[in-house]
């Protein structure tokens, strides 16, 4: 137990610089009820290399942080620059909460080529809470910084007034975030903004050839996550050129939002906003039982807006491959998918199954499986390769598909 009302890092404060400077904390170390007025209730970690081609590491293994509080980064606040490396494994963040700002469990600000963050092998965020962004984790990744998460669980995490009940991520200038191999979001909630499980803004720099990216792959799960008043019950992402978003082998079930239950840019499951020369793909994914709660909510499974640049032909692309969207419902339009395409963009759906999806509004319920607005110049919707619509219904027009051309 520790309380520090003036400084940062109530449990541990560490500044690291120089070649091969390292910190290791392991062996069932506990930080309990640590409280800081500013940053890092449990730990505050600052790493900056003192010269070119230098690196240092911070390792936390079998560490428990419980009931810690701070303004930012209640469990851990970490600022990493220029080849700093942070690894957290076999560790727990339990009931950590911010007093006013971001990162209920963990706050990460990472920049520079060679800067890497790894959360691996049984890391748990249990009922962490932020007043603003990132109920469990708030992260900024830019200038080639990388973050890799596998074997991580988020249970009952909450953002009260900000974005991202589980994770809020800002990925810029060739930054990369990869979630894979058994990452679970269960019952995470965003009370007032967007993204019950994940909120992400992904953008690049046109002068840099390497794109910023967000990737979810190989057994990522969103179960019963919720955006209570806005969009993206499971995932909310805004992606701008030059950047990529890839979702594969992911399962989203029972997620809800005002609009876009599973994935979306206003969505129950997913809400995605794609802007200019972005490539976005969903493959080998199941979106089941997601829904919009608002009377005008669109996109029970997926809500997406795709914005081209009105210059290059069909340069902004959303591909949906070998994906099942089942028993998803919207009170507005697009029980399975709602998509709006603007200026030289395309949506290609291959070998997808829409089963039991419904657009339920008696006044505007169109497109039980898909509602597509492709009325803008040069846009293309292609549905091919054995895609199926099974028992999809709407209260108005287009039980399977409604297209506004």
PDB file of C-alpha atoms in Angstrom, residues 35-170:
ATOM      1  CA  UNK A  35      -2.438   5.892  -5.350  1.00  0.00           C
ATOM      2  CA  UNK A  36      -0.828   8.803  -7.208  1.00  0.00           C
ATOM      3  CA  UNK A  37      -2.224  12.247  -7.879  1.00  0.00           C
ATOM      4  CA  UNK A  38      -0.931  12.382 -11.452  1.00  0.00           C
ATOM      5  CA  UNK A  39       0.535   9.488 -13.492  1.00  0.00           C
ATOM      6  CA  UNK A  40       1.159   5.889 -12.527  1.00  0.00           C
ATOM      7  CA  UNK A  41      -0.591   4.829  -9.354  1.00  0.00           C
ATOM      8  CA  UNK A  42       1.391   1.584  -9.230  1.00  0.00           C
ATOM      9  CA  UNK A  43       4.382   2.168 -11.539  1.00  0.00           C
ATOM     10  CA  UNK A  44       5.754   5.065 -13.571  1.00  0.00           C
ATOM     11  CA  UNK A  45       8.282   4.047 -16.254  1.00  0.00           C
ATOM     12  CA  UNK A  46      10.203   6.480 -18.476  1.00  0.00           C
ATOM     13  CA  UNK A  47      12.622   5.098 -21.061  1.00  0.00           C
ATOM     14  CA  UNK A  48      14.652   7.167 -23.527  1.00  0.00           C
ATOM     15  CA  UNK A  49      17.850   6.090 -25.282  1.00  0.00           C
ATOM     16  CA  UNK A  50      20.797   8.414 -24.843  1.00  0.00           C
ATOM     17  CA  UNK A  51      22.238   7.661 -28.276  1.00  0.00           C
ATOM     18  CA  UNK A  52      21.704   5.905 -31.612  1.00  0.00           C
ATOM     19  CA  UNK A  53      21.313   2.128 -31.706  1.00  0.00           C
ATOM     20  CA  UNK A  54      20.840   1.764 -27.977  1.00  0.00           C
ATOM     21  CA  UNK A  55      18.063  -0.174 -26.315  1.00  0.00           C
ATOM     22  CA  UNK A  56      16.787  -1.034 -22.884  1.00  0.00           C
ATOM     23  CA  UNK A  57      14.118  -3.369 -21.546  1.00  0.00           C
ATOM     24  CA  UNK A  58      11.512  -3.396 -18.823  1.00  0.00           C
ATOM     25  CA  UNK A  59      10.156  -6.833 -17.875  1.00  0.00           C
ATOM     26  CA  UNK A  60       7.187  -7.449 -15.578  1.00  0.00           C
ATOM     27  CA  UNK A  61       6.568 -11.151 -14.971  1.00  0.00           C
ATOM     28  CA  UNK A  62       4.076 -12.477 -12.410  1.00  0.00           C
ATOM     29  CA  UNK A  63       3.173  -9.002 -11.173  1.00  0.00           C
ATOM     30  CA  UNK A  64      -0.205  -8.099  -9.654  1.00  0.00           C
ATOM     31  CA  UNK A  65      -1.621  -4.566  -9.517  1.00  0.00           C
ATOM     32  CA  UNK A  66      -4.913  -4.192  -7.684  1.00  0.00           C
ATOM     33  CA  UNK A  67      -7.104  -1.234  -6.705  1.00  0.00           C
ATOM     34  CA  UNK A  68      -4.498   1.306  -7.818  1.00  0.00           C
ATOM     35  CA  UNK A  69      -5.570   4.849  -8.766  1.00  0.00           C
ATOM     36  CA  UNK A  70      -4.119   7.882 -10.575  1.00  0.00           C
ATOM     37  CA  UNK A  71      -5.197  10.583 -12.989  1.00  0.00           C
ATOM     38  CA  UNK A  72      -3.597   8.672 -15.912  1.00  0.00           C
ATOM     39  CA  UNK A  73      -2.412   5.063 -15.984  1.00  0.00           C
ATOM     40  CA  UNK A  74      -3.698   3.854 -12.650  1.00  0.00           C
ATOM     41  CA  UNK A  75      -1.781   0.585 -12.681  1.00  0.00           C
ATOM     42  CA  UNK A  76       1.166   1.545 -14.903  1.00  0.00           C
ATOM     43  CA  UNK A  77       2.077   4.713 -16.785  1.00  0.00           C
ATOM     44  CA  UNK A  78       4.814   4.113 -19.379  1.00  0.00           C
ATOM     45  CA  UNK A  79       6.558   6.577 -21.689  1.00  0.00           C
ATOM     46  CA  UNK A  80       8.870   4.794 -24.143  1.00  0.00           C
ATOM     47  CA  UNK A  81      11.072   6.399 -26.793  1.00  0.00           C
ATOM     48  CA  UNK A  82      13.786   5.277 -29.189  1.00  0.00           C
ATOM     49  CA  UNK A  83      14.078   1.492 -28.921  1.00  0.00           C
ATOM     50  CA  UNK A  84      12.630   1.067 -25.454  1.00  0.00           C
ATOM     51  CA  UNK A  85      11.031  -2.334 -24.860  1.00  0.00           C
ATOM     52  CA  UNK A  86       8.286  -3.143 -22.353  1.00  0.00           C
ATOM     53  CA  UNK A  87       7.181  -6.747 -21.778  1.00  0.00           C
ATOM     54  CA  UNK A  88       4.346  -7.715 -19.419  1.00  0.00           C
ATOM     55  CA  UNK A  89       3.494 -11.392 -18.963  1.00  0.00           C
ATOM     56  CA  UNK A  90       1.675 -13.629 -16.486  1.00  0.00           C
ATOM     57  CA  UNK A  91       0.364 -10.522 -14.725  1.00  0.00           C
ATOM     58  CA  UNK A  92      -2.940  -9.109 -13.442  1.00  0.00           C
ATOM     59  CA  UNK A  93      -4.526  -5.663 -13.307  1.00  0.00           C
ATOM     60  CA  UNK A  94      -7.546  -5.811 -11.003  1.00  0.00           C
ATOM     61  CA  UNK A  95     -10.009  -3.014 -10.186  1.00  0.00           C
ATOM     62  CA  UNK A  96      -7.575  -0.254 -11.128  1.00  0.00           C
ATOM     63  CA  UNK A  97      -9.280   3.050 -11.972  1.00  0.00           C
ATOM     64  CA  UNK A  98      -8.384   6.559 -13.074  1.00  0.00           C
ATOM     65  CA  UNK A  99      -9.627   9.541 -11.121  1.00  0.00           C
ATOM     66  CA  UNK A 100     -10.175  11.862 -14.116  1.00  0.00           C
ATOM     67  CA  UNK A 101      -8.461  10.739 -17.339  1.00  0.00           C
ATOM     68  CA  UNK A 102      -7.072   7.809 -19.371  1.00  0.00           C
ATOM     69  CA  UNK A 103      -5.910   4.223 -18.960  1.00  0.00           C
ATOM     70  CA  UNK A 104      -7.651   2.431 -16.111  1.00  0.00           C
ATOM     71  CA  UNK A 105      -5.036  -0.324 -15.991  1.00  0.00           C
ATOM     72  CA  UNK A 106      -2.220   0.721 -18.320  1.00  0.00           C
ATOM     73  CA  UNK A 107      -1.192   3.913 -20.134  1.00  0.00           C
ATOM     74  CA  UNK A 108       1.331   3.581 -22.994  1.00  0.00           C
ATOM     75  CA  UNK A 109       2.936   6.440 -24.933  1.00  0.00           C
ATOM     76  CA  UNK A 110       5.413   4.865 -27.372  1.00  0.00           C
ATOM     77  CA  UNK A 111       7.400   6.286 -30.279  1.00  0.00           C
ATOM     78  CA  UNK A 112      10.469   5.544 -32.353  1.00  0.00           C
ATOM     79  CA  UNK A 113      11.783   2.761 -34.557  1.00  0.00           C
ATOM     80  CA  UNK A 114      12.585  -0.276 -32.429  1.00  0.00           C
ATOM     81  CA  UNK A 115      10.218   0.677 -29.615  1.00  0.00           C
ATOM     82  CA  UNK A 116       8.172  -2.420 -28.751  1.00  0.00           C
ATOM     83  CA  UNK A 117       5.434  -3.291 -26.265  1.00  0.00           C
ATOM     84  CA  UNK A 118       4.490  -6.921 -25.617  1.00  0.00           C
ATOM     85  CA  UNK A 119       1.635  -8.160 -23.434  1.00  0.00           C
ATOM     86  CA  UNK A 120       1.806 -11.936 -23.552  1.00  0.00           C
ATOM     87  CA  UNK A 121       0.989 -15.246 -21.943  1.00  0.00           C
ATOM     88  CA  UNK A 122      -1.886 -14.769 -19.508  1.00  0.00           C
ATOM     89  CA  UNK A 123      -2.256 -11.062 -18.813  1.00  0.00           C
ATOM     90  CA  UNK A 124      -5.606 -10.183 -17.197  1.00  0.00           C
ATOM     91  CA  UNK A 125      -7.415  -6.847 -16.931  1.00  0.00           C
ATOM     92  CA  UNK A 126     -10.277  -7.430 -14.510  1.00  0.00           C
ATOM     93  CA  UNK A 127     -12.881  -4.703 -13.925  1.00  0.00           C
ATOM     94  CA  UNK A 128     -10.544  -1.806 -14.674  1.00  0.00           C
ATOM     95  CA  UNK A 129     -12.168   1.578 -15.219  1.00  0.00           C
ATOM     96  CA  UNK A 130     -11.285   4.956 -16.706  1.00  0.00           C
ATOM     97  CA  UNK A 131     -13.150   8.229 -16.490  1.00  0.00           C
ATOM     98  CA  UNK A 132     -12.029   9.041 -20.042  1.00  0.00           C
ATOM     99  CA  UNK A 133     -10.392   6.882 -22.769  1.00  0.00           C
ATOM    100  CA  UNK A 134      -9.276   3.274 -22.344  1.00  0.00           C
ATOM    101  CA  UNK A 135     -11.026   1.408 -19.550  1.00  0.00           C
ATOM    102  CA  UNK A 136      -8.175  -1.124 -19.404  1.00  0.00           C
ATOM    103  CA  UNK A 137      -5.501   0.242 -21.791  1.00  0.00           C
ATOM    104  CA  UNK A 138      -4.869   3.625 -23.369  1.00  0.00           C
ATOM    105  CA  UNK A 139      -2.103   3.609 -25.965  1.00  0.00           C
ATOM    106  CA  UNK A 140      -0.461   5.988 -28.408  1.00  0.00           C
ATOM    107  CA  UNK A 141       1.779   4.307 -30.984  1.00  0.00           C
ATOM    108  CA  UNK A 142       3.622   6.457 -33.499  1.00  0.00           C
ATOM    109  CA  UNK A 143       6.839   6.741 -35.526  1.00  0.00           C
ATOM    110  CA  UNK A 144       7.188   2.958 -36.078  1.00  0.00           C
ATOM    111  CA  UNK A 145       6.369   1.890 -32.500  1.00  0.00           C
ATOM    112  CA  UNK A 146       4.909  -1.633 -32.270  1.00  0.00           C
ATOM    113  CA  UNK A 147       2.531  -3.256 -29.780  1.00  0.00           C
ATOM    114  CA  UNK A 148       1.830  -7.001 -29.711  1.00  0.00           C
ATOM    115  CA  UNK A 149      -0.887  -8.593 -27.530  1.00  0.00           C
ATOM    116  CA  UNK A 150      -1.556 -12.308 -27.212  1.00  0.00           C
ATOM    117  CA  UNK A 151      -3.070 -14.379 -24.448  1.00  0.00           C
ATOM    118  CA  UNK A 152      -4.685 -11.284 -22.895  1.00  0.00           C
ATOM    119  CA  UNK A 153      -8.128 -11.114 -21.237  1.00  0.00           C
ATOM    120  CA  UNK A 154     -10.283  -8.044 -20.636  1.00  0.00           C
ATOM    121  CA  UNK A 155     -13.208  -8.727 -18.299  1.00  0.00           C
ATOM    122  CA  UNK A 156     -15.808  -6.127 -17.307  1.00  0.00           C
ATOM    123  CA  UNK A 157     -13.639  -3.108 -18.155  1.00  0.00           C
ATOM    124  CA  UNK A 158     -15.324   0.275 -18.543  1.00  0.00           C
ATOM    125  CA  UNK A 159     -14.815   3.722 -20.036  1.00  0.00           C
ATOM    126  CA  UNK A 160     -17.216   6.162 -18.386  1.00  0.00           C
ATOM    127  CA  UNK A 161     -16.961   9.353 -20.460  1.00  0.00           C
ATOM    128  CA  UNK A 162     -14.406   8.471 -23.136  1.00  0.00           C
ATOM    129  CA  UNK A 163     -13.770   5.903 -25.888  1.00  0.00           C
ATOM    130  CA  UNK A 164     -12.825   2.240 -25.650  1.00  0.00           C
ATOM    131  CA  UNK A 165     -14.172   0.167 -22.777  1.00  0.00           C
ATOM    132  CA  UNK A 166     -11.296  -2.296 -23.186  1.00  0.00           C
ATOM    133  CA  UNK A 167      -8.671  -0.548 -25.338  1.00  0.00           C
ATOM    134  CA  UNK A 168      -8.385   2.953 -26.755  1.00  0.00           C
ATOM    135  CA  UNK A 169      -5.576   3.139 -29.337  1.00  0.00           C
ATOM    136  CA  UNK A 170      -4.218   6.003 -31.424  1.00  0.00           C
TER     137      UNK A 170
END
